Structure formats: C-alpha cells, structure tokens
mmCIF file of C-alpha atoms in Angstrom:
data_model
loop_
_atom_site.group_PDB
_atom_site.id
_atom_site.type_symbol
_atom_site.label_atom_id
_atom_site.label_comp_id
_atom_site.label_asym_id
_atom_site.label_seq_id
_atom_site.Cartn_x
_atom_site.Cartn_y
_atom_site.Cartn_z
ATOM 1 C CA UNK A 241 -98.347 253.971 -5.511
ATOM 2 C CA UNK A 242 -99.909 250.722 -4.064
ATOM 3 C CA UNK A 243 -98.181 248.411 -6.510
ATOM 4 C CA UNK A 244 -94.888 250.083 -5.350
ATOM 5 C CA UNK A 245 -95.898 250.071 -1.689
ATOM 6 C CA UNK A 246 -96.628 245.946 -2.435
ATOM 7 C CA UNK A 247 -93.667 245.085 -4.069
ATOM 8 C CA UNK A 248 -91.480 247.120 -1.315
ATOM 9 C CA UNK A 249 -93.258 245.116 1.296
ATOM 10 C CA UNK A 250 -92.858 241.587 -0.734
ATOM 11 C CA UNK A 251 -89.099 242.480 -0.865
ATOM 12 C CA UNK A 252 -88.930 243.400 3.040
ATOM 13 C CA UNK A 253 -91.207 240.416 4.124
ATOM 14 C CA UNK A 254 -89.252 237.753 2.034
ATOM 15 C CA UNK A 255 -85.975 239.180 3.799
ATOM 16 C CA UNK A 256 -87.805 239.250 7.602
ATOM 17 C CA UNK A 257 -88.736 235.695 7.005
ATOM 18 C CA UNK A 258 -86.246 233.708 8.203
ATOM 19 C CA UNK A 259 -86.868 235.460 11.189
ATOM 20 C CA UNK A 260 -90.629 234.732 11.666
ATOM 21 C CA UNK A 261 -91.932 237.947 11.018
ATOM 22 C CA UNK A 262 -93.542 240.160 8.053
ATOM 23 C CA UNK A 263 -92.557 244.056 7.845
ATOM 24 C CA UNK A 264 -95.992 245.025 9.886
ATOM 25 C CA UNK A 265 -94.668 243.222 12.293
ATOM 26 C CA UNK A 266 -90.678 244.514 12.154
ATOM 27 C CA UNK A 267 -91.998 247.942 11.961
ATOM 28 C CA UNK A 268 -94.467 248.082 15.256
ATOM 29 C CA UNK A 269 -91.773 246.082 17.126
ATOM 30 C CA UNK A 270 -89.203 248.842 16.381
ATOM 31 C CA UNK A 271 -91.133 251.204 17.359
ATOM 32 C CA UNK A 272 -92.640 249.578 20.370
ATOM 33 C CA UNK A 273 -89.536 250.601 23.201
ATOM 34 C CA UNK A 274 -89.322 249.100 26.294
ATOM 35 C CA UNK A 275 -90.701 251.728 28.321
ATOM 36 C CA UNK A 276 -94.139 251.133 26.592
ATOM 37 C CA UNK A 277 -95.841 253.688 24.045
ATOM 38 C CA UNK A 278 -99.323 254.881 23.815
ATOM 39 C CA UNK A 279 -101.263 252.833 21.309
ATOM 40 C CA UNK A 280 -102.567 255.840 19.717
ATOM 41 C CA UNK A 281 -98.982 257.508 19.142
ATOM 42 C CA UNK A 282 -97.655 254.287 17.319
ATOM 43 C CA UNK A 283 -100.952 254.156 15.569
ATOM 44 C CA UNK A 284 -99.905 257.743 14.133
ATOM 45 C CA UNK A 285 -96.480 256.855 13.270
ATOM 46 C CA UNK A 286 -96.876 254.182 11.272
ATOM 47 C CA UNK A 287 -99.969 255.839 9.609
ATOM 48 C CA UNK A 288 -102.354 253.113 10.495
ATOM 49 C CA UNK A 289 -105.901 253.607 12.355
ATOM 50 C CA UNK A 290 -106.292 252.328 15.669
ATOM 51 C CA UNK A 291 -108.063 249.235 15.065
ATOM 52 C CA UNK A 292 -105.761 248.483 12.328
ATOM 53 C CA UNK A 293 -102.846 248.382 14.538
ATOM 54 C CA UNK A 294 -104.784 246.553 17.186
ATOM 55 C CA UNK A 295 -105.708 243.458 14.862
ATOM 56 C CA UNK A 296 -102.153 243.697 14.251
ATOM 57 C CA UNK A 297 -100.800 243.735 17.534
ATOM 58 C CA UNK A 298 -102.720 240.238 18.496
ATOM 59 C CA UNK A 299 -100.543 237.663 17.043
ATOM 60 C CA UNK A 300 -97.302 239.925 18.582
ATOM 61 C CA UNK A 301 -99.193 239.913 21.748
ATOM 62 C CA UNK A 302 -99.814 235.956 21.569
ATOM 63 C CA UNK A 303 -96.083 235.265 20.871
ATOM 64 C CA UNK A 304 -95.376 237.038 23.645
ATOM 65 C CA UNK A 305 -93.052 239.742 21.624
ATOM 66 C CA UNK A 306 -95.096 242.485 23.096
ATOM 67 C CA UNK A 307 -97.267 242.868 26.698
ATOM 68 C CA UNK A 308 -99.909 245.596 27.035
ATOM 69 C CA UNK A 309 -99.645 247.479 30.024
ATOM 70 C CA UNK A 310 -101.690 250.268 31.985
ATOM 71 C CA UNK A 311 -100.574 254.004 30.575
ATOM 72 C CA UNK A 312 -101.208 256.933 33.097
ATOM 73 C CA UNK A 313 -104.731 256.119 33.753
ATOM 74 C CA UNK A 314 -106.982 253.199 33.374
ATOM 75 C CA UNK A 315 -108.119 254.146 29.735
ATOM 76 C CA UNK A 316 -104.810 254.327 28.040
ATOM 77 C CA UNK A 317 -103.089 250.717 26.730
ATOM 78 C CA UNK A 318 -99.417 251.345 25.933
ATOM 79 C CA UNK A 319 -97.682 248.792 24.597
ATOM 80 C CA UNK A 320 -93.970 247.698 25.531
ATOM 81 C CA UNK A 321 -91.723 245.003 23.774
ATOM 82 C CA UNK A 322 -90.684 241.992 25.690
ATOM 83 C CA UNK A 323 -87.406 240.530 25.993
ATOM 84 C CA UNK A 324 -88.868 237.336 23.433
ATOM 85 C CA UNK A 325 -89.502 240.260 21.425
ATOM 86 C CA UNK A 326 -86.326 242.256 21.887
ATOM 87 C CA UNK A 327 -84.566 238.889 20.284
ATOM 88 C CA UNK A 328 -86.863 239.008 17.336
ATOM 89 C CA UNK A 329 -85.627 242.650 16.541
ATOM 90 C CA UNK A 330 -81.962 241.309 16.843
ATOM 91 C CA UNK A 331 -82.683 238.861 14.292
ATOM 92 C CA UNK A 332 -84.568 240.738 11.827
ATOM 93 C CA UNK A 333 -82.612 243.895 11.917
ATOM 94 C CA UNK A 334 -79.645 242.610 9.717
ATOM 95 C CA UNK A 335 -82.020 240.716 7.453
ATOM 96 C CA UNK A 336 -84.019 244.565 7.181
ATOM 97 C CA UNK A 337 -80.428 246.288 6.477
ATOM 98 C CA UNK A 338 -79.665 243.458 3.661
ATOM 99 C CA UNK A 339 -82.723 244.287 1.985
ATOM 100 C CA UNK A 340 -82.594 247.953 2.371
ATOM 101 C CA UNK A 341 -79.132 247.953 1.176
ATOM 102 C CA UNK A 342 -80.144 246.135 -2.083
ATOM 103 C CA UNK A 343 -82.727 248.279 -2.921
ATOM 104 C CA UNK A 344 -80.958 251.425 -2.303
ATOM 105 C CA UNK A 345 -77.940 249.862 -4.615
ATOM 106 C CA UNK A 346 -80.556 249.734 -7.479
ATOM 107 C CA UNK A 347 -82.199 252.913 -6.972
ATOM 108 C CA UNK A 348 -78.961 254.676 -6.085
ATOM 109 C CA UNK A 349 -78.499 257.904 -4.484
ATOM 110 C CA UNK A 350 -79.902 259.930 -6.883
ATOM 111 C CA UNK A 351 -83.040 257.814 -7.138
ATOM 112 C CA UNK A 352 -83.857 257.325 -3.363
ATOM 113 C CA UNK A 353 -82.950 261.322 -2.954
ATOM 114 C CA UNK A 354 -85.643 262.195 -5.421
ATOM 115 C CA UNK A 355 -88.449 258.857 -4.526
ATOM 116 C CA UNK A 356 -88.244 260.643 -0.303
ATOM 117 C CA UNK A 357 -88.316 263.713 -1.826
ATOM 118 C CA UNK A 358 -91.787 263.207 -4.023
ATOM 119 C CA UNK A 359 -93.070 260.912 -0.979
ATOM 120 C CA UNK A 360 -92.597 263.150 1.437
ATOM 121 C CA UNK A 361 -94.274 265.697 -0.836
ATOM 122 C CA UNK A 362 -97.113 263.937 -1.062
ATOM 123 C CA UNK A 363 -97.252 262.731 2.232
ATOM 124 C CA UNK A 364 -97.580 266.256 3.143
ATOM 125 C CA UNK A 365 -100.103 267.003 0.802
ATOM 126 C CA UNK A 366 -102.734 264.343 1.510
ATOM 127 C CA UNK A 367 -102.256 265.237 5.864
ATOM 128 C CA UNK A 368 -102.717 268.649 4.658
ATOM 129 C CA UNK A 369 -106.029 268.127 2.829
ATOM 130 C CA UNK A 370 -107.266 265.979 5.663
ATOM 131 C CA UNK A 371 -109.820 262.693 5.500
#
C-alpha cells in the first residue's frame, strides 16, 4: 500500500510541477474554499493529523495561496484560499486531469472500479477499528 500510495503521488507531483506545487499542496488548496474551513475539518478530509496539515499549510501560507482567518470564536483558525492561490488551482487543475486521465487509461474501468472498491473497503475497516 505505501509503495502504491508513493508512486501515485510521484506521478501526480511530476504533473503539478510545472505549476509550482506537489499533490499535498493541490489537494489542501482544493479543498480550502473561499469562505474559509475549519482546520480541523480539512485535517479529517484529507486524513492527516492536525499538526501534519499545519507544517503543511506554512509554505501555502508564505506564498500567500492561503490566509488564516478567525472562525466563530477566537480558538478556531479556518483557513481560506486567496486569489494568488485561486490562480494556482487554475493552473494545476488541467495538469491533475492529464495525469488522472493517464492513469485511469492504464488501469481501465474495470481496474479503478475494483482498486476504489478494495480502498474504500479498507478504508472503512481501519476507521472502524480505531487508533
């Protein structure tokens, strides 16, 4: 599983490239918004702890990509993507779909039907059985 997860993230990161970014960094800023999102709920999404994603977020926050703002109350950081950022994701997105489309035309639709279906299995498995 992590030599697949490695190689997948080789192939997206030498595709993002061209437009300054790795596929950590495609994948927070998609998921980012522009109204801002709790820290903690992106954290979730993409499956990553907390301080994970916050090492992560500081080079996006340096290149100005994405701004941290105040959530609800004082405690809560949400984070919302900027309009520098915005133009990243318009960049990067066909580069993404190029590479997606490539390796779905070599795993064809048989072979990506049945890889979601075992990931998803055993993504279910290992949330179910908890840390």
């Amino acid at each position: 599983m992590r030599k697949l997860a490695r190689l997948m993230s080789q192939r997206y990161d030498q595709a993002l490239a061209p437009a300054g970014i790795n596929l950590n960094q495609y994948s927070i800023l998609r998921r980012t918004g522009g109204q801002g999102r709790p820290l903690g709920e992106i954290a979730r999404e993409l499956g990553m702890d907390r301080s994970t994603l916050s090492r992560d977020l500081k080079p996006l926050v340096q290149a100005n990509w994405i701004e941290t703002v105040a959530g609800v109350d004082a405690r809560q950081r949400r984070l919302r993507i900027t309009a520098e950022g915005q133009r990243v994701i318009e960049r990067a997105q066909p580069l993404w779909r190029q590479a997606q489309d490539a390796i779905d035309r070599g795993l064809g639709a048989e072979g990506i039907a049945a890889l979601h279906t075992q990931l998803d299995r055993a993504i279910a498995q290992l949330q179910d059985d908890g840390p």
